[in-house]
Amino acid sequence: MIEPRILKGFRDMLPQDERIRLRLQDILQRVFRSYGFVPIDTPLLEYTEILLGKGGGETDKQIYRFEDHGGRDVALRFDLTVPFARFMAAHYSELPLPFKRFHMAKVFRGENTQRGRYREFTQCDFDIVGVDSVSADFEILNLMADSFAALGTTGISLRVSHRGLFNQLLDRLGIAGETTEVLRLVDKLRKIGADKVREGLIALADDQAAEDILAFIQPLDNNQATLENMIRLAGGESAAAARLRGVLELATESSMAADVVLDPSITRGLDYYTGIVFETFLSDLPQIGSVCSGGRYNDLAGLYTKQLLPGVGASIGLDRLLAGLDELSRLPQLGPETQVLVFCLQEDCLSACHRVAGLLRADGWRVEVYPEAKKLPKQFAFAEKRGIPLGIIIGPEEQEAGTANLKDLRTRETIDGIPVAHISHQLRELAPEFSVSARHGGDSGL
Amino acid sequence: MIEPRILKGFRDMLPQDERIRLRLQDILQRVFRSYGFVPIDTPLLEYTEILLGKGGGETDKQIYRFEDHGGRDVALRFDLTVPFARFMAAHYSELPLPFKRFHMAKVFRGENTQRGRYREFTQCDFDIVGVDSVSADFEILNLMADSFAALGTTGISLRVSHRGLFNQLLDRLGIAGETTEVLRLVDKLRKIGADKVREGLIALADDQAAEDILAFIQPLDNNQATLENMIRLAGGESAAAARLRGVLELATESSMAADVVLDPSITRGLDYYTGIVFETFLSDLPQIGSVCSGGRYNDLAGLYTKQLLPGVGASIGLDRLLAGLDELSRLPQLGPETQVLVFCLQEDCLSACHRVAGLLRADGWRVEVYPEAKKLPKQFAFAEKRGIPLGIIIGPEEQEAGTANLKDLRTRETIDGIPVAHISHQLRELAPEFSVSARHGGDSGL
């Protein structure tokens, strides 16, 4: 006997959890599509040289890498951005630019599982490639807001800043050479606090530069004041300043105005962003970190092609978001999987049972036939365990007469002798919340 | 520069193809759910000992296997059945039995790509576990038929037989010891022809046994005649015979009667089936082989638990089916991804453009805003390339007046000066095929 264990950091998804995950993915997909984003997919396994590119850093240690049957050096993807860059380099000439894609799929990282992280998790990425404009920057922000609204997540804080403006500040301070170290420090602000960041900055530059950086990354009373402060410290107007102002103006005139916060401490660390950057926090659960992050990059696929492909995008960490919504008890409430159970009294009646189930399914009901002629109490217990609200009983008499007995399993109300053709109508009267129009609304049932 | 290549046997899915794949998965998911099947998921990566079990055979050579960071012997799943067996062994006590699950996911096999096979492909499995009954056997067959009907696939042939009845025949002939070899031969009937099978059988048993086996696997004029012939050759009535008769009777009384063919040459080769077995062929494209196969097994998870878990299920090879439907020009026709393009005349009007787009999205339209103020002919060319049927133009005058100009991009008809609140209604008049009710029907747009 082999012990049925799974690898550390990996999970089985039981039906309740998987239904919710599929439901969230379905909601997100609808929002992405409503903006004209189209789905793509890429292989889970790629050449390691593609995935690691120049290499270096954490990724090299975390990647699942091995030699395949043909002696090729291959690896499982660790994000959806690198495969997308490779995809665009290979296919940009076949695609209408600007190109808007979404990609929801599994990625793999051999991370330390102590911190409650999974080694297999789902990312949802969306990007607009082939254009560098205020409209595209704003659209990603808009899409982030609409995604969380569609998920029913209130109390989100969409934090934006601009990496170009930050670079402008470092240029003015004459410490552009220390950008990497400064970014690394600022990115840790939430974790280590302002004092430690100040210490680190003073070690990198002079006191005045440290104070200017700390003043720059400080959000003020409102976005307008923060923006003016940033521009003043960065040395005045610039293309970066104009872009950030443009995005904020569009946000102010939109319905999500209240959720957008200009937060200059957002830098996205060492990532490859060059323009606007985004992070998203749940106001009631800031400690889980950003549940949707992204920004603008001026050269997506430079490792694989000479074609310059600027873009802007963001990524939702679905597992972290799920965990967060669960902790806040804000996961979508899903109705019963099965709405109608056709009880099985005796095998002779199976044909009628399956026929009625088929008629109801054609009418949009989710129906199952109890699969054997067990005693009725056992079948009722099964219905209760599964939370099935409606029942149908067909015995020899009903089969003969072409009728069925209906049972509301919630109230134990029974309606006998309904002609087969009228069952669907009668069930709708009993349980209007499962009617076709209700089903065609938001709840696709998964 | 790194060449943006992918591994042999792997594929990028461009939006057109990915939309169709997601659409087929969505259709199948709805059918599975309408029968009360619930989704689960399992890790892509598992301990090799779990996946290979006793090992031996083709799988060992094809599996992607390696040592992970922790020195564990791990592998990518090569099907969804073995992980399901491990899943049931681990979780059966938490699940209401009988348990009906579906699982649509990627699997990996390092197969020879010469034969047009992929090394990463999608399987859709559905099983009923914890019950051994005629109703469950029939339900899987019914679900197979409904799945293909929902996919719009006409001309399918659902071939069924019963492995127990085949075993009964071999018992009577006294060659039960040769079962493996006989199954291997019979499974090749379509490939190598009856003469070669006869030669092989004669080498394994005597002439009379060979003739009896050949007579047994021969379908006759109708299912009834075939069944009687099988039972006679197998030596008379038995539980297996009764079960097969029961399933065929239920099928005969159902709407799929015409598509169900009793075909005793179906054995599912060396698989672990013990009862009814299924294969599905496209009548117009039999050469691609079975697009949905399965059967009954009496002990799903015996490798991992002492708990006896009988079940019945089947698996759709989505990639093979997609290729088949493509060859027959029967893939679903998807409408335009984006239904409405909001043109961008100048940046000053962006706020109004995004606001109108948001209003239309809230009303169910799929809308994009052209992301920069390029010359109009360029934007029209983009709309045409993307097949977007409807356009909205908002200039400074319209922005001021709170109106927009509508354009049917198919007919070039223009309607100017529509108040923003009336745009959705007006678009519905122009293009009723994209109306909300049409969208709530079968076409979920992907």
mmCIF file of N, CA, C and O in Angstrom, chain A residues 1-3 6 12-15 21 29 33-36 38-39 41 44 50 63 69 86 91 94 100 106 120 131 133 135 253 303 306 337-338 351 354 361 367-368 371-372 444 446, chain B residues 1-3 6 12-13 15 21 29 33-36 38-39 41 44 50 61 63 69 86 91 100 106 120 131 133 135 253 303 306 337-338 351 354 361 367-368 371 444-446:
data_model
loop_
_atom_site.group_PDB
_atom_site.id
_atom_site.type_symbol
_atom_site.label_atom_id
_atom_site.label_comp_id
_atom_site.label_asym_id
_atom_site.label_seq_id
_atom_site.Cartn_x
_atom_site.Cartn_y
_atom_site.Cartn_z
ATOM 1 N N MET A 1 0.846 -1.206 0.000
ATOM 2 C CA MET A 1 0.000 0.000 0.000
ATOM 3 C C MET A 1 0.879 1.254 0.000
ATOM 4 O O MET A 1 1.823 1.367 0.785
ATOM 5 N N ILE A 2 0.553 2.189 -0.871
ATOM 6 C CA ILE A 2 1.316 3.438 -0.939
ATOM 7 C C ILE A 2 0.523 4.522 -0.194
ATOM 8 O O ILE A 2 -0.684 4.669 -0.404
ATOM 9 N N GLU A 3 1.185 5.263 0.662
ATOM 10 C CA GLU A 3 0.485 6.312 1.405
ATOM 11 C C GLU A 3 0.042 7.423 0.452
ATOM 12 O O GLU A 3 0.851 7.943 -0.320
ATOM 13 N N ILE A 6 0.615 14.031 -0.509
ATOM 14 C CA ILE A 6 0.994 14.969 -1.573
ATOM 15 C C ILE A 6 2.214 15.766 -1.133
ATOM 16 O O ILE A 6 2.572 15.775 0.047
ATOM 17 N N ASP A 12 -4.720 19.564 -2.633
ATOM 18 C CA ASP A 12 -5.916 19.070 -3.305
ATOM 19 C C ASP A 12 -6.993 20.122 -3.151
ATOM 20 O O ASP A 12 -7.138 20.713 -2.077
ATOM 21 N N MET A 13 -7.762 20.358 -4.196
ATOM 22 C CA MET A 13 -8.893 21.270 -4.082
ATOM 23 C C MET A 13 -10.162 20.437 -3.991
ATOM 24 O O MET A 13 -10.550 19.773 -4.959
ATOM 25 N N LEU A 14 -10.810 20.475 -2.827
ATOM 26 C CA LEU A 14 -12.074 19.774 -2.644
ATOM 27 C C LEU A 14 -13.178 20.594 -3.332
ATOM 28 O O LEU A 14 -12.993 21.784 -3.608
ATOM 29 N N PRO A 15 -14.322 19.946 -3.630
ATOM 30 C CA PRO A 15 -15.342 20.625 -4.449
ATOM 31 C C PRO A 15 -15.734 22.017 -3.961
ATOM 32 O O PRO A 15 -15.831 22.943 -4.772
ATOM 33 N N ARG A 21 -13.096 28.848 -6.408
ATOM 34 C CA ARG A 21 -11.992 29.305 -7.259
ATOM 35 C C ARG A 21 -12.464 29.473 -8.705
ATOM 36 O O ARG A 21 -12.185 30.497 -9.349
ATOM 37 N N GLN A 29 -12.829 36.619 -15.568
ATOM 38 C CA GLN A 29 -12.820 36.451 -17.016
ATOM 39 C C GLN A 29 -13.857 37.349 -17.683
ATOM 40 O O GLN A 29 -13.604 37.949 -18.726
ATOM 41 N N ARG A 33 -12.971 40.291 -20.312
ATOM 42 C CA ARG A 33 -13.561 40.262 -21.652
ATOM 43 C C ARG A 33 -14.386 41.501 -21.917
ATOM 44 O O ARG A 33 -14.453 41.977 -23.056
ATOM 45 N N SER A 34 -15.025 42.051 -20.877
ATOM 46 C CA SER A 34 -15.851 43.240 -21.091
ATOM 47 C C SER A 34 -14.982 44.438 -21.500
ATOM 48 O O SER A 34 -15.476 45.418 -22.022
ATOM 49 N N TYR A 35 -13.668 44.343 -21.268
ATOM 50 C CA TYR A 35 -12.728 45.387 -21.699
ATOM 51 C C TYR A 35 -12.031 45.024 -23.015
ATOM 52 O O TYR A 35 -11.105 45.712 -23.442
ATOM 53 N N GLY A 36 -12.417 43.908 -23.621
ATOM 54 C CA GLY A 36 -11.785 43.502 -24.874
ATOM 55 C C GLY A 36 -10.472 42.750 -24.708
ATOM 56 O O GLY A 36 -9.738 42.588 -25.675
ATOM 57 N N VAL A 38 -8.387 39.387 -24.445
ATOM 58 C CA VAL A 38 -8.617 38.038 -24.964
ATOM 59 C C VAL A 38 -7.684 37.044 -24.268
ATOM 60 O O VAL A 38 -6.599 37.410 -23.816
ATOM 61 N N PRO A 39 -8.121 35.769 -24.183
ATOM 62 C CA PRO A 39 -7.308 34.772 -23.470
ATOM 63 C C PRO A 39 -6.187 34.202 -24.342
ATOM 64 O O PRO A 39 -6.353 34.061 -25.556
ATOM 65 N N ASP A 41 -2.778 31.077 -23.929
ATOM 66 C CA ASP A 41 -2.139 30.136 -23.028
ATOM 67 C C ASP A 41 -0.744 29.831 -23.559
ATOM 68 O O ASP A 41 -0.483 29.974 -24.760
ATOM 69 N N LEU A 44 3.299 24.998 -19.841
ATOM 70 C CA LEU A 44 3.744 25.002 -18.446
ATOM 71 C C LEU A 44 5.240 24.762 -18.343
ATOM 72 O O LEU A 44 5.888 25.202 -17.402
ATOM 73 N N ILE A 50 14.966 30.308 -21.554
ATOM 74 C CA ILE A 50 13.873 31.256 -21.805
ATOM 75 C C ILE A 50 13.367 31.814 -20.474
ATOM 76 O O ILE A 50 13.208 33.021 -20.312
ATOM 77 N N ILE A 63 13.135 27.892 -8.960
ATOM 78 C CA ILE A 63 12.537 27.311 -10.165
ATOM 79 C C ILE A 63 12.647 25.783 -10.149
ATOM 80 O O ILE A 63 13.644 25.221 -9.691
ATOM 81 N N HIS A 69 13.597 13.980 -21.361
ATOM 82 C CA HIS A 69 14.024 12.748 -22.039
ATOM 83 C C HIS A 69 15.029 13.031 -23.154
ATOM 84 O O HIS A 69 15.869 12.213 -23.460
ATOM 85 N N ARG A 86 8.110 36.014 -24.057
ATOM 86 C CA ARG A 86 8.538 35.083 -25.103
ATOM 87 C C ARG A 86 7.449 34.915 -26.166
ATOM 88 O O ARG A 86 7.703 34.909 -27.372
ATOM 89 N N HIS A 91 5.128 36.030 -31.594
ATOM 90 C CA HIS A 91 3.849 36.175 -32.307
ATOM 91 C C HIS A 91 3.417 37.607 -32.601
ATOM 92 O O HIS A 91 2.337 37.795 -33.163
ATOM 93 N N GLU A 94 1.727 38.467 -35.827
ATOM 94 C CA GLU A 94 0.421 37.851 -36.155
ATOM 95 C C GLU A 94 -0.727 38.509 -35.420
ATOM 96 O O GLU A 94 -1.894 38.192 -35.666
ATOM 97 N N LYS A 100 -4.344 43.221 -26.224
ATOM 98 C CA LYS A 100 -4.751 43.101 -24.820
ATOM 99 C C LYS A 100 -5.047 41.646 -24.508
ATOM 100 O O LYS A 100 -5.968 41.076 -25.084
ATOM 101 N N LYS A 106 -1.678 28.240 -13.700
ATOM 102 C CA LYS A 106 -0.836 27.800 -12.602
ATOM 103 C C LYS A 106 0.622 28.186 -12.848
ATOM 104 O O LYS A 106 1.109 28.080 -13.971
ATOM 105 N N GLU A 120 2.527 25.717 -5.778
ATOM 106 C CA GLU A 120 1.747 25.750 -7.015
ATOM 107 C C GLU A 120 0.620 26.728 -6.753
ATOM 108 O O GLU A 120 -0.143 26.548 -5.803
ATOM 109 N N VAL A 131 1.573 49.916 -26.879
ATOM 110 C CA VAL A 131 1.158 51.313 -26.792
ATOM 111 C C VAL A 131 1.676 51.883 -25.465
ATOM 112 O O VAL A 131 1.754 51.179 -24.466
ATOM 113 N N SER A 133 0.584 55.021 -23.420
ATOM 114 C CA SER A 133 -0.346 56.157 -23.373
ATOM 115 C C SER A 133 -1.009 56.259 -22.012
ATOM 116 O O SER A 133 -1.089 55.275 -21.260
ATOM 117 N N SER A 135 -4.100 56.681 -21.581
ATOM 118 C CA SER A 135 -5.356 55.935 -21.633
ATOM 119 C C SER A 135 -5.139 54.472 -21.235
ATOM 120 O O SER A 135 -5.924 53.903 -20.475
ATOM 121 N N GLU A 253 -12.060 61.727 -12.236
ATOM 122 C CA GLU A 253 -13.328 61.928 -12.942
ATOM 123 C C GLU A 253 -14.119 60.631 -13.069
ATOM 124 O O GLU A 253 -15.198 60.618 -13.661
ATOM 125 N N LEU A 303 14.609 40.620 -24.311
ATOM 126 C CA LEU A 303 15.521 39.477 -24.248
ATOM 127 C C LEU A 303 15.400 38.584 -25.476
ATOM 128 O O LEU A 303 16.308 37.832 -25.796
ATOM 129 N N LYS A 306 14.236 42.211 -31.150
ATOM 130 C CA LYS A 306 14.631 43.616 -31.255
ATOM 131 C C LYS A 306 13.408 44.521 -31.277
ATOM 132 O O LYS A 306 13.517 45.738 -31.125
ATOM 133 N N GLU A 337 -25.051 22.827 -5.298
ATOM 134 C CA GLU A 337 -24.532 22.315 -6.567
ATOM 135 C C GLU A 337 -25.675 21.682 -7.344
ATOM 136 O O GLU A 337 -25.943 22.033 -8.485
ATOM 137 N N THR A 338 -26.336 20.724 -6.689
ATOM 138 C CA THR A 338 -27.462 20.050 -7.311
ATOM 139 C C THR A 338 -28.738 20.643 -6.746
ATOM 140 O O THR A 338 -28.874 20.810 -5.542
ATOM 141 N N SER A 351 -35.965 4.220 -15.828
ATOM 142 C CA SER A 351 -36.111 4.851 -17.137
ATOM 143 C C SER A 351 -36.889 6.159 -17.009
ATOM 144 O O SER A 351 -36.481 7.196 -17.546
ATOM 145 N N HIS A 354 -34.674 8.857 -15.189
ATOM 146 C CA HIS A 354 -33.675 9.505 -16.035
ATOM 147 C C HIS A 354 -34.328 10.402 -17.085
ATOM 148 O O HIS A 354 -33.785 11.442 -17.452
ATOM 149 N N ARG A 361 -33.126 19.063 -16.952
ATOM 150 C CA ARG A 361 -31.825 19.629 -17.352
ATOM 151 C C ARG A 361 -31.996 20.500 -18.584
ATOM 152 O O ARG A 361 -31.405 21.577 -18.677
ATOM 153 N N VAL A 367 -29.709 18.581 -11.953
ATOM 154 C CA VAL A 367 -30.489 17.452 -11.442
ATOM 155 C C VAL A 367 -29.635 16.203 -11.360
ATOM 156 O O VAL A 367 -28.871 15.908 -12.275
ATOM 157 N N GLU A 368 -29.757 15.452 -10.261
ATOM 158 C CA GLU A 368 -29.169 14.127 -10.304
ATOM 159 C C GLU A 368 -30.172 13.059 -9.901
ATOM 160 O O GLU A 368 -31.137 13.334 -9.185
ATOM 161 N N PRO A 371 -28.290 7.006 -7.539
ATOM 162 C CA PRO A 371 -27.888 5.951 -8.478
ATOM 163 C C PRO A 371 -28.237 4.522 -8.105
ATOM 164 O O PRO A 371 -27.888 3.624 -8.858
ATOM 165 N N GLU A 372 -28.899 4.284 -6.991
ATOM 166 C CA GLU A 372 -29.347 2.913 -6.740
ATOM 167 C C GLU A 372 -30.581 2.916 -5.849
ATOM 168 O O GLU A 372 -30.878 3.913 -5.180
ATOM 169 N N SER A 444 -23.443 31.798 -11.988
ATOM 170 C CA SER A 444 -23.355 30.761 -13.007
ATOM 171 C C SER A 444 -23.256 29.400 -12.323
ATOM 172 O O SER A 444 -23.076 28.403 -12.976
ATOM 173 N N LEU A 446 -21.136 27.890 -10.431
ATOM 174 C CA LEU A 446 -19.862 27.331 -9.967
ATOM 175 C C LEU A 446 -19.249 28.241 -8.928
ATOM 176 O O LEU A 446 -19.236 29.437 -9.099
ATOM 177 N N MET B 1 20.725 37.931 -27.412
ATOM 178 C CA MET B 1 19.291 37.685 -27.688
ATOM 179 C C MET B 1 19.022 36.178 -27.615
ATOM 180 O O MET B 1 19.750 35.373 -28.170
ATOM 181 N N ILE B 2 17.942 35.805 -26.921
ATOM 182 C CA ILE B 2 17.569 34.395 -26.796
ATOM 183 C C ILE B 2 16.445 34.112 -27.798
ATOM 184 O O ILE B 2 15.468 34.869 -27.867
ATOM 185 N N GLU B 3 16.583 33.042 -28.556
ATOM 186 C CA GLU B 3 15.539 32.711 -29.532
ATOM 187 C C GLU B 3 14.248 32.329 -28.810
ATOM 188 O O GLU B 3 14.275 31.466 -27.921
ATOM 189 N N ILE B 6 9.825 27.307 -28.360
ATOM 190 C CA ILE B 6 9.189 26.476 -27.340
ATOM 191 C C ILE B 6 9.570 25.023 -27.564
ATOM 192 O O ILE B 6 10.085 24.657 -28.626
ATOM 193 N N ASP B 12 1.880 27.269 -28.033
ATOM 194 C CA ASP B 12 1.248 28.513 -27.601
ATOM 195 C C ASP B 12 -0.186 28.492 -28.100
ATOM 196 O O ASP B 12 -0.453 28.071 -29.227
ATOM 197 N N MET B 13 -1.117 28.958 -27.267
ATOM 198 C CA MET B 13 -2.501 29.085 -27.717
ATOM 199 C C MET B 13 -2.761 30.560 -28.009
ATOM 200 O O MET B 13 -2.784 31.391 -27.092
ATOM 201 N N PRO B 15 -5.182 33.761 -29.248
ATOM 202 C CA PRO B 15 -6.532 34.048 -28.731
ATOM 203 C C PRO B 15 -7.661 33.300 -29.432
ATOM 204 O O PRO B 15 -8.549 32.769 -28.759
ATOM 205 N N ARG B 21 -11.158 26.839 -27.119
ATOM 206 C CA ARG B 21 -10.917 25.816 -26.093
ATOM 207 C C ARG B 21 -11.672 26.143 -24.808
ATOM 208 O O ARG B 21 -12.344 25.290 -24.217
ATOM 209 N N GLN B 29 -18.450 21.952 -18.887
ATOM 210 C CA GLN B 29 -18.645 22.195 -17.461
ATOM 211 C C GLN B 29 -20.126 22.345 -17.116
ATOM 212 O O GLN B 29 -20.593 21.828 -16.109
ATOM 213 N N ARG B 33 -22.151 19.885 -14.651
ATOM 214 C CA ARG B 33 -22.827 20.445 -13.483
ATOM 215 C C ARG B 33 -24.322 20.149 -13.509
ATOM 216 O O ARG B 33 -24.946 19.968 -12.465
ATOM 217 N N SER B 34 -24.908 20.115 -14.722
ATOM 218 C CA SER B 34 -26.351 19.860 -14.800
ATOM 219 C C SER B 34 -26.681 18.445 -14.320
ATOM 220 O O SER B 34 -27.825 18.143 -14.023
ATOM 221 N N TYR B 35 -25.674 17.571 -14.250
ATOM 222 C CA TYR B 35 -25.851 16.221 -13.713
ATOM 223 C C TYR B 35 -25.418 16.122 -12.245
ATOM 224 O O TYR B 35 -25.362 15.038 -11.684
ATOM 225 N N GLY B 36 -25.042 17.238 -11.648
ATOM 226 C CA GLY B 36 -24.622 17.202 -10.256
ATOM 227 C C GLY B 36 -23.165 16.814 -10.042
ATOM 228 O O GLY B 36 -22.772 16.510 -8.922
ATOM 229 N N VAL B 38 -19.344 17.724 -9.515
ATOM 230 C CA VAL B 38 -18.679 18.901 -8.943
ATOM 231 C C VAL B 38 -17.193 18.883 -9.323
ATOM 232 O O VAL B 38 -16.610 17.821 -9.545
ATOM 233 N N PRO B 39 -16.583 20.075 -9.385
ATOM 234 C CA PRO B 39 -15.175 20.150 -9.795
ATOM 235 C C PRO B 39 -14.217 19.870 -8.647
ATOM 236 O O PRO B 39 -14.494 20.211 -7.498
ATOM 237 N N ASP B 41 -9.611 19.695 -7.999
ATOM 238 C CA ASP B 41 -8.310 19.839 -8.647
ATOM 239 C C ASP B 41 -7.264 19.146 -7.782
ATOM 240 O O ASP B 41 -7.459 18.973 -6.572
ATOM 241 N N LEU B 44 -0.316 19.428 -10.031
ATOM 242 C CA LEU B 44 0.298 18.974 -11.282
ATOM 243 C C LEU B 44 1.506 18.089 -11.011
ATOM 244 O O LEU B 44 1.850 17.229 -11.804
ATOM 245 N N ILE B 50 3.564 7.684 -6.230
ATOM 246 C CA ILE B 50 2.103 7.782 -6.323
ATOM 247 C C ILE B 50 1.666 7.611 -7.774
ATOM 248 O O ILE B 50 0.752 6.848 -8.084
ATOM 249 N N LYS B 61 8.218 5.295 -19.308
ATOM 250 C CA LYS B 61 9.137 5.922 -20.263
ATOM 251 C C LYS B 61 8.693 7.340 -20.591
ATOM 252 O O LYS B 61 9.491 8.184 -20.954
ATOM 253 N N ILE B 63 6.828 9.498 -18.656
ATOM 254 C CA ILE B 63 6.551 10.431 -17.565
ATOM 255 C C ILE B 63 7.694 11.453 -17.404
ATOM 256 O O ILE B 63 8.860 11.126 -17.586
ATOM 257 N N HIS B 69 14.027 20.239 -5.232
ATOM 258 C CA HIS B 69 15.027 20.880 -4.365
ATOM 259 C C HIS B 69 15.276 20.105 -3.084
ATOM 260 O O HIS B 69 16.360 20.132 -2.526
ATOM 261 N N ARG B 86 -5.642 8.608 -5.874
ATOM 262 C CA ARG B 86 -4.934 9.079 -4.675
ATOM 263 C C ARG B 86 -5.802 10.056 -3.890
ATOM 264 O O ARG B 86 -5.896 10.012 -2.662
ATOM 265 N N HIS B 91 -9.383 11.394 0.758
ATOM 266 C CA HIS B 91 -10.512 12.247 1.151
ATOM 267 C C HIS B 91 -11.878 11.564 1.216
ATOM 268 O O HIS B 91 -12.870 12.250 1.470
ATOM 269 N N LYS B 100 -19.660 12.363 -7.237
ATOM 270 C CA LYS B 100 -19.534 12.577 -8.684
ATOM 271 C C LYS B 100 -18.652 13.791 -8.916
ATOM 272 O O LYS B 100 -19.014 14.891 -8.502
ATOM 273 N N LYS B 106 -4.591 19.987 -17.416
ATOM 274 C CA LYS B 106 -3.469 19.601 -18.264
ATOM 275 C C LYS B 106 -2.788 18.348 -17.730
ATOM 276 O O LYS B 106 -2.626 18.191 -16.518
ATOM 277 N N GLU B 120 1.818 18.123 -23.930
ATOM 278 C CA GLU B 120 0.986 18.762 -22.904
ATOM 279 C C GLU B 120 -0.415 18.829 -23.499
ATOM 280 O O GLU B 120 -0.588 19.401 -24.579
ATOM 281 N N VAL B 131 -20.434 3.521 -5.888
ATOM 282 C CA VAL B 131 -21.661 2.801 -6.195
ATOM 283 C C VAL B 131 -21.406 1.908 -7.421
ATOM 284 O O VAL B 131 -20.626 2.262 -8.308
ATOM 285 N N SER B 133 -23.866 0.263 -9.943
ATOM 286 C CA SER B 133 -25.278 0.093 -10.311
ATOM 287 C C SER B 133 -25.492 0.355 -11.786
ATOM 288 O O SER B 133 -24.704 1.046 -12.438
ATOM 289 N N SER B 135 -27.792 2.166 -12.939
ATOM 290 C CA SER B 135 -28.140 3.570 -13.103
ATOM 291 C C SER B 135 -26.888 4.420 -13.296
ATOM 292 O O SER B 135 -26.844 5.304 -14.159
ATOM 293 N N GLU B 253 -34.629 3.240 -24.262
ATOM 294 C CA GLU B 253 -35.797 4.043 -23.886
ATOM 295 C C GLU B 253 -35.456 5.530 -23.809
ATOM 296 O O GLU B 253 -36.314 6.351 -23.471
ATOM 297 N N LEU B 303 -4.483 0.823 -4.582
ATOM 298 C CA LEU B 303 -3.048 1.008 -4.327
ATOM 299 C C LEU B 303 -2.790 1.834 -3.082
ATOM 300 O O LEU B 303 -1.715 1.778 -2.504
ATOM 301 N N LYS B 306 -7.359 0.621 1.812
ATOM 302 C CA LYS B 306 -8.095 -0.647 1.876
ATOM 303 C C LYS B 306 -9.561 -0.447 1.547
ATOM 304 O O LYS B 306 -10.304 -1.400 1.322
ATOM 305 N N GLU B 337 -14.877 39.362 -30.312
ATOM 306 C CA GLU B 337 -14.461 39.471 -28.917
ATOM 307 C C GLU B 337 -14.987 40.790 -28.361
ATOM 308 O O GLU B 337 -15.686 40.834 -27.361
ATOM 309 N N THR B 338 -14.612 41.875 -29.042
ATOM 310 C CA THR B 338 -15.057 43.198 -28.624
ATOM 311 C C THR B 338 -16.223 43.602 -29.527
ATOM 312 O O THR B 338 -16.150 43.467 -30.739
ATOM 313 N N SER B 351 -11.756 61.181 -20.816
ATOM 314 C CA SER B 351 -12.586 60.956 -19.645
ATOM 315 C C SER B 351 -13.994 60.547 -20.070
ATOM 316 O O SER B 351 -14.556 59.568 -19.556
ATOM 317 N N HIS B 354 -13.959 56.909 -21.590
ATOM 318 C CA HIS B 354 -13.908 55.833 -20.597
ATOM 319 C C HIS B 354 -15.224 55.758 -19.821
ATOM 320 O O HIS B 354 -15.660 54.671 -19.436
ATOM 321 N N ARG B 361 -20.409 48.733 -20.462
ATOM 322 C CA ARG B 361 -20.004 47.461 -19.829
ATOM 323 C C ARG B 361 -21.003 47.070 -18.742
ATOM 324 O O ARG B 361 -21.372 45.903 -18.630
ATOM 325 N N VAL B 367 -16.610 46.237 -24.493
ATOM 326 C CA VAL B 367 -16.244 47.539 -25.053
ATOM 327 C C VAL B 367 -14.772 47.826 -24.832
ATOM 328 O O VAL B 367 -14.256 47.611 -23.740
ATOM 329 N N GLU B 368 -14.091 48.333 -25.855
ATOM 330 C CA GLU B 368 -12.769 48.876 -25.567
ATOM 331 C C GLU B 368 -12.629 50.303 -26.073
ATOM 332 O O GLU B 368 -13.318 50.718 -27.005
ATOM 333 N N PRO B 371 -6.597 53.090 -27.394
ATOM 334 C CA PRO B 371 -5.800 53.639 -26.284
ATOM 335 C C PRO B 371 -4.954 54.876 -26.598
ATOM 336 O O PRO B 371 -4.257 55.353 -25.715
ATOM 337 N N SER B 444 -21.516 32.433 -24.180
ATOM 338 C CA SER B 444 -20.956 33.199 -23.081
ATOM 339 C C SER B 444 -19.802 34.032 -23.598
ATOM 340 O O SER B 444 -19.104 34.660 -22.840
ATOM 341 N N GLY B 445 -19.584 34.014 -24.911
ATOM 342 C CA GLY B 445 -18.652 34.949 -25.531
ATOM 343 C C GLY B 445 -17.247 34.432 -25.683
ATOM 344 O O GLY B 445 -16.490 34.904 -26.496
ATOM 345 N N LEU B 446 -16.885 33.438 -24.883
ATOM 346 C CA LEU B 446 -15.518 32.926 -25.011
ATOM 347 C C LEU B 446 -15.479 31.787 -25.997
ATOM 348 O O LEU B 446 -16.300 30.893 -25.945
#
